[in-house]
Amino acid sequence: MAVTWDVVSLGAIKNVGSLSDVVTTVHWTASDTDGDHSGSAYGSVSLADADSSSFTAYASVTKENAIAWAKAAIGSDEVTRIETGIAAQITESKTPTKTSGVPW
């Protein structure tokens, strides 16, 4: 099992100072499966102000760039918490501790 991160959408601003098409937000998902059991999380994160020395314009951003930026903006402790939560969802799915519905 390994959590897979993906990008749903990017938010960008057309002009920021001398830079054009600046990515400002990453909308992300993270998921994992183990057989018939799965877990997931989603969210969005604002990115730090663009730095002209390492700037990548919207049209040149790769999925890998966006995932790395999102994880950096989220922070390693929160990334670990998200991935641990996904593992907990899978565990709960395998061995439920709660039930709902009606018995008939």
CSV table of N, CA and C in Angstrom, one decimal:
chain,number,residue,atom,x,y,z
A,1,MET,N,0.8,-1.2,0.0
A,1,MET,CA,0.0,0.0,0.0
A,1,MET,C,0.9,1.2,0.0
A,2,ALA,N,0.6,2.1,-0.9
A,2,ALA,CA,1.3,3.4,-0.9
A,2,ALA,C,0.3,4.5,-1.4
A,3,VAL,N,0.2,5.5,-0.6
A,3,VAL,CA,-0.7,6.6,-1.0
A,3,VAL,C,-0.3,7.3,-2.3
A,4,THR,N,-1.3,7.4,-3.2
A,4,THR,CA,-1.1,8.1,-4.4
A,4,THR,C,-1.7,9.5,-4.3
A,5,TRP,N,-0.9,10.5,-4.6
A,5,TRP,CA,-1.3,11.9,-4.7
A,5,TRP,C,-1.6,12.3,-6.1
A,6,ASP,N,-2.6,13.1,-6.3
A,6,ASP,CA,-3.0,13.6,-7.6
A,6,ASP,C,-3.4,15.0,-7.5
A,7,VAL,N,-3.5,15.7,-8.7
A,7,VAL,CA,-3.9,17.1,-8.7
A,7,VAL,C,-5.3,17.1,-9.5
A,8,VAL,N,-6.3,17.8,-8.9
A,8,VAL,CA,-7.6,17.9,-9.5
A,8,VAL,C,-7.6,19.2,-10.3
A,9,SER,N,-7.0,20.2,-9.8
A,9,SER,CA,-7.0,21.5,-10.5
A,9,SER,C,-5.9,22.5,-9.9
A,10,LEU,N,-5.5,23.4,-10.7
A,10,LEU,CA,-4.6,24.5,-10.3
A,10,LEU,C,-5.3,25.8,-10.4
A,11,GLY,N,-5.1,26.7,-9.5
A,11,GLY,CA,-5.6,28.1,-9.6
A,11,GLY,C,-4.4,28.9,-9.9
A,12,ALA,N,-4.6,29.9,-10.8
A,12,ALA,CA,-3.5,30.7,-11.2
A,12,ALA,C,-4.0,32.2,-11.4
A,13,ILE,N,-3.0,33.1,-11.3
A,13,ILE,CA,-3.3,34.5,-11.5
A,13,ILE,C,-2.5,34.9,-12.7
A,14,LYS,N,-3.2,35.7,-13.6
A,14,LYS,CA,-2.5,36.0,-14.9
A,14,LYS,C,-1.2,36.8,-14.7
A,15,ASN,N,-1.2,37.8,-13.8
A,15,ASN,CA,0.0,38.6,-13.7
A,15,ASN,C,0.2,38.9,-12.2
A,16,VAL,N,1.5,38.7,-11.8
A,16,VAL,CA,1.9,39.0,-10.4
A,16,VAL,C,3.3,39.7,-10.6
A,17,GLY,N,3.2,41.0,-10.5
A,17,GLY,CA,4.5,41.8,-10.7
A,17,GLY,C,4.9,41.5,-12.2
A,18,SER,N,6.2,41.1,-12.3
A,18,SER,CA,6.7,40.9,-13.7
A,18,SER,C,6.4,39.4,-14.2
A,19,LEU,N,5.8,38.6,-13.4
A,19,LEU,CA,5.6,37.2,-13.7
A,19,LEU,C,4.1,37.0,-14.3
A,20,SER,N,4.0,36.1,-15.2
A,20,SER,CA,2.7,35.8,-15.8
A,20,SER,C,2.3,34.4,-15.6
A,21,ASP,N,1.0,34.2,-15.5
A,21,ASP,CA,0.4,32.8,-15.3
A,21,ASP,C,1.0,32.1,-14.1
A,22,VAL,N,0.8,32.7,-12.9
A,22,VAL,CA,1.4,32.3,-11.6
A,22,VAL,C,0.5,31.3,-10.9
A,23,VAL,N,0.9,30.1,-10.7
A,23,VAL,CA,0.1,29.1,-9.9
A,23,VAL,C,0.0,29.6,-8.5
A,24,THR,N,-1.1,29.7,-7.9
A,24,THR,CA,-1.3,30.1,-6.5
A,24,THR,C,-2.0,29.1,-5.6
A,25,THR,N,-2.7,28.1,-6.2
A,25,THR,CA,-3.4,27.1,-5.4
A,25,THR,C,-3.4,25.8,-6.1
A,26,VAL,N,-3.2,24.7,-5.3
A,26,VAL,CA,-3.3,23.4,-5.8
A,26,VAL,C,-4.5,22.7,-5.1
A,27,HIS,N,-5.4,22.1,-5.9
A,27,HIS,CA,-6.5,21.3,-5.4
A,27,HIS,C,-6.0,19.9,-5.6
A,28,TRP,N,-5.9,19.1,-4.5
A,28,TRP,CA,-5.3,17.8,-4.5
A,28,TRP,C,-6.2,16.7,-4.0
A,29,THR,N,-5.9,15.4,-4.3
A,29,THR,CA,-6.5,14.3,-3.7
A,29,THR,C,-5.3,13.3,-3.4
A,30,ALA,N,-5.6,12.5,-2.4
A,30,ALA,CA,-4.7,11.4,-2.0
A,30,ALA,C,-5.5,10.2,-1.7
A,31,SER,N,-5.0,9.0,-2.2
A,31,SER,CA,-5.8,7.8,-2.0
A,31,SER,C,-4.9,6.6,-2.0
A,32,ASP,N,-5.5,5.5,-1.4
A,32,ASP,CA,-4.8,4.2,-1.4
A,32,ASP,C,-5.9,3.1,-1.4
A,33,THR,N,-5.5,2.0,-1.8
A,33,THR,CA,-6.4,0.8,-1.8
A,33,THR,C,-5.7,-0.4,-1.3
A,34,ASP,N,-6.4,-1.3,-0.7
A,34,ASP,CA,-5.9,-2.6,-0.3
A,34,ASP,C,-7.0,-3.6,-0.6
A,35,GLY,N,-6.9,-4.3,-1.8
A,35,GLY,CA,-8.0,-5.1,-2.2
A,35,GLY,C,-9.3,-4.3,-2.5
A,36,ASP,N,-10.3,-4.7,-1.8
A,36,ASP,CA,-11.6,-4.1,-1.9
A,36,ASP,C,-11.8,-2.8,-1.0
A,37,HIS,N,-10.8,-2.5,-0.3
A,37,HIS,CA,-10.8,-1.5,0.7
A,37,HIS,C,-10.0,-0.3,0.3
A,38,SER,N,-10.6,0.9,0.5
A,38,SER,CA,-9.9,2.1,0.1
A,38,SER,C,-10.1,3.2,1.1
A,39,GLY,N,-9.2,4.2,1.0
A,39,GLY,CA,-9.3,5.4,1.8
A,39,GLY,C,-8.8,6.6,0.9
A,40,SER,N,-9.3,7.8,1.3
A,40,SER,CA,-9.0,9.0,0.5
A,40,SER,C,-9.1,10.2,1.3
A,41,ALA,N,-8.4,11.3,0.8
A,41,ALA,CA,-8.5,12.6,1.3
A,41,ALA,C,-8.4,13.6,0.2
A,42,TYR,N,-8.9,14.8,0.4
A,42,TYR,CA,-8.8,15.8,-0.7
A,42,TYR,C,-8.8,17.2,0.0
A,43,GLY,N,-8.2,18.1,-0.7
A,43,GLY,CA,-8.2,19.5,-0.2
A,43,GLY,C,-7.5,20.4,-1.2
A,44,SER,N,-7.3,21.6,-0.7
A,44,SER,CA,-6.6,22.6,-1.5
A,44,SER,C,-5.6,23.4,-0.6
A,45,VAL,N,-4.6,23.8,-1.2
A,45,VAL,CA,-3.6,24.6,-0.4
A,45,VAL,C,-3.1,25.7,-1.3
A,46,SER,N,-2.9,26.9,-0.6
A,46,SER,CA,-2.3,28.0,-1.2
A,46,SER,C,-0.8,27.9,-1.2
A,47,LEU,N,-0.2,28.4,-2.3
A,47,LEU,CA,1.2,28.3,-2.4
A,47,LEU,C,1.9,29.6,-2.0
A,48,ALA,N,3.1,29.5,-1.6
A,48,ALA,CA,3.9,30.7,-1.3
A,48,ALA,C,4.0,31.6,-2.5
A,49,ASP,N,4.3,32.9,-2.3
A,49,ASP,CA,4.5,33.8,-3.4
A,49,ASP,C,5.6,33.3,-4.3
A,50,ALA,N,5.3,33.5,-5.6
A,50,ALA,CA,6.2,33.0,-6.7
A,50,ALA,C,7.6,33.7,-6.5
A,51,ASP,N,8.6,33.0,-6.8
A,51,ASP,CA,10.0,33.5,-6.7
A,51,ASP,C,10.5,33.5,-8.2
A,52,SER,N,10.9,34.6,-8.7
A,52,SER,CA,11.3,34.7,-10.1
A,52,SER,C,12.5,33.8,-10.4
A,53,SER,N,13.4,33.5,-9.4
A,53,SER,CA,14.5,32.7,-9.7
A,53,SER,C,14.2,31.2,-9.9
A,54,SER,N,13.0,30.8,-9.5
A,54,SER,CA,12.7,29.4,-9.7
A,54,SER,C,11.2,29.2,-10.2
A,55,PHE,N,10.8,30.2,-10.9
A,55,PHE,CA,9.4,30.3,-11.4
A,55,PHE,C,9.1,29.3,-12.5
A,56,THR,N,7.9,28.7,-12.5
A,56,THR,CA,7.4,27.9,-13.6
A,56,THR,C,6.1,28.4,-13.9
A,57,ALA,N,5.9,28.8,-15.2
A,57,ALA,CA,4.6,29.3,-15.6
A,57,ALA,C,3.6,28.2,-15.7
A,58,TYR,N,2.3,28.5,-15.5
A,58,TYR,CA,1.2,27.6,-15.5
A,58,TYR,C,1.3,26.6,-16.7
A,59,ALA,N,1.5,27.0,-17.9
A,59,ALA,CA,1.6,26.1,-19.0
A,59,ALA,C,2.7,25.1,-19.0
A,60,SER,N,3.7,25.3,-18.1
A,60,SER,CA,4.9,24.4,-18.0
A,60,SER,C,4.9,23.6,-16.8
A,61,VAL,N,3.9,23.7,-15.9
A,61,VAL,CA,3.8,23.0,-14.7
A,61,VAL,C,3.4,21.5,-15.0
A,62,THR,N,4.1,20.6,-14.4
A,62,THR,CA,3.8,19.2,-14.5
A,62,THR,C,3.0,18.7,-13.3
A,63,LYS,N,2.4,17.6,-13.4
A,63,LYS,CA,1.7,17.0,-12.2
A,63,LYS,C,2.7,16.8,-11.1
A,64,GLU,N,3.9,16.4,-11.4
A,64,GLU,CA,4.9,16.1,-10.3
A,64,GLU,C,5.3,17.4,-9.6
A,65,ASN,N,5.4,18.5,-10.4
A,65,ASN,CA,5.7,19.9,-9.8
A,65,ASN,C,4.6,20.2,-8.8
A,66,ALA,N,3.4,20.1,-9.3
A,66,ALA,CA,2.2,20.5,-8.5
A,66,ALA,C,2.1,19.7,-7.2
A,67,ILE,N,2.3,18.4,-7.3
A,67,ILE,CA,2.3,17.5,-6.1
A,67,ILE,C,3.4,17.9,-5.1
A,68,ALA,N,4.6,18.1,-5.6
A,68,ALA,CA,5.7,18.5,-4.8
A,68,ALA,C,5.4,19.9,-4.1
A,69,TRP,N,4.9,20.8,-4.9
A,69,TRP,CA,4.5,22.1,-4.3
A,69,TRP,C,3.5,22.0,-3.2
A,70,ALA,N,2.4,21.2,-3.5
A,70,ALA,CA,1.3,21.0,-2.5
A,70,ALA,C,1.9,20.4,-1.3
A,71,LYS,N,2.6,19.3,-1.4
A,71,LYS,CA,3.2,18.7,-0.2
A,71,LYS,C,4.1,19.6,0.6
A,72,ALA,N,4.9,20.4,-0.1
A,72,ALA,CA,5.7,21.4,0.6
A,72,ALA,C,4.9,22.4,1.4
A,73,ALA,N,3.8,22.9,0.7
A,73,ALA,CA,3.0,23.9,1.3
A,73,ALA,C,2.2,23.3,2.5
A,74,ILE,N,1.8,22.1,2.4
A,74,ILE,CA,1.0,21.4,3.4
A,74,ILE,C,1.9,21.1,4.6
A,75,GLY,N,3.2,20.7,4.4
A,75,GLY,CA,4.1,20.4,5.4
A,75,GLY,C,4.2,19.0,5.7
A,76,SER,N,5.4,18.5,6.0
A,76,SER,CA,5.6,17.0,6.2
A,76,SER,C,4.8,16.4,7.3
A,77,ASP,N,4.6,17.1,8.4
A,77,ASP,CA,3.8,16.6,9.5
A,77,ASP,C,2.3,16.4,9.1
A,78,GLU,N,1.8,17.3,8.3
A,78,GLU,CA,0.4,17.2,7.9
A,78,GLU,C,0.3,16.2,6.8
A,79,VAL,N,1.3,16.1,5.9
A,79,VAL,CA,1.3,15.0,4.9
A,79,VAL,C,1.2,13.6,5.6
A,80,THR,N,2.0,13.5,6.6
A,80,THR,CA,2.0,12.2,7.4
A,80,THR,C,0.7,12.0,8.0
A,81,ARG,N,0.1,13.0,8.6
A,81,ARG,CA,-1.2,12.9,9.2
A,81,ARG,C,-2.3,12.5,8.2
A,82,ILE,N,-2.3,13.1,7.0
A,82,ILE,CA,-3.2,12.7,5.9
A,82,ILE,C,-3.0,11.3,5.5
A,83,GLU,N,-1.8,10.8,5.3
A,83,GLU,CA,-1.5,9.5,4.8
A,83,GLU,C,-1.9,8.5,5.9
A,84,THR,N,-1.6,8.8,7.2
A,84,THR,CA,-2.0,8.0,8.3
A,84,THR,C,-3.5,7.8,8.4
A,85,GLY,N,-4.2,8.9,8.2
A,85,GLY,CA,-5.7,8.9,8.2
A,85,GLY,C,-6.3,8.0,7.1
A,86,ILE,N,-5.6,8.0,5.9
A,86,ILE,CA,-6.1,7.2,4.8
A,86,ILE,C,-5.9,5.7,5.2
A,87,ALA,N,-4.7,5.4,5.8
A,87,ALA,CA,-4.5,4.0,6.3
A,87,ALA,C,-5.5,3.6,7.3
A,88,ALA,N,-5.9,4.5,8.2
A,88,ALA,CA,-6.9,4.3,9.2
A,88,ALA,C,-8.3,4.0,8.6
A,89,GLN,N,-8.6,4.7,7.5
A,89,GLN,CA,-9.9,4.4,6.8
A,89,GLN,C,-9.9,3.0,6.2
A,90,ILE,N,-8.8,2.6,5.7
A,90,ILE,CA,-8.7,1.2,5.1
A,90,ILE,C,-8.8,0.2,6.3
A,91,THR,N,-8.2,0.4,7.4
A,91,THR,CA,-8.3,-0.5,8.5
A,91,THR,C,-9.7,-0.6,9.0
A,92,GLU,N,-10.4,0.6,9.1
A,92,GLU,CA,-11.8,0.6,9.5
A,92,GLU,C,-12.7,-0.1,8.6
A,93,SER,N,-12.4,0.0,7.3
A,93,SER,CA,-13.2,-0.7,6.3
A,93,SER,C,-13.0,-2.2,6.4
A,94,LYS,N,-11.8,-2.7,6.7
A,94,LYS,CA,-11.5,-4.1,6.8
A,94,LYS,C,-12.1,-4.7,8.1
A,95,THR,N,-12.1,-4.0,9.2
A,95,THR,CA,-12.5,-4.4,10.5
A,95,THR,C,-13.4,-3.3,11.1
A,96,PRO,N,-14.6,-3.2,10.7
A,96,PRO,CA,-15.4,-2.1,11.2
A,96,PRO,C,-15.7,-2.1,12.7
A,97,THR,N,-15.6,-0.9,13.3
A,97,THR,CA,-15.9,-0.7,14.7
A,97,THR,C,-17.3,-0.1,14.9
A,98,LYS,N,-17.9,0.3,13.8
A,98,LYS,CA,-19.2,0.9,13.9
A,98,LYS,C,-20.1,0.3,12.9
A,99,THR,N,-21.4,0.4,13.1
A,99,THR,CA,-22.4,0.0,12.1
A,99,THR,C,-23.5,1.0,12.1
A,100,SER,N,-24.3,1.0,11.0
A,100,SER,CA,-25.5,1.9,10.9
A,100,SER,C,-26.5,1.2,10.1
A,101,GLY,N,-27.7,1.6,10.1
A,101,GLY,CA,-28.8,1.0,9.3
A,101,GLY,C,-29.8,0.5,10.2
A,102,VAL,N,-30.5,-0.5,9.8
A,102,VAL,CA,-31.5,-1.2,10.5
A,102,VAL,C,-31.2,-2.7,10.5
A,103,PRO,N,-31.6,-3.4,11.6
A,103,PRO,CA,-31.2,-4.9,11.6
A,103,PRO,C,-32.2,-5.8,10.8
A,104,TRP,N,-33.2,-5.3,10.2
A,104,TRP,CA,-34.1,-6.1,9.5
A,104,TRP,C,-33.8,-6.0,8.0
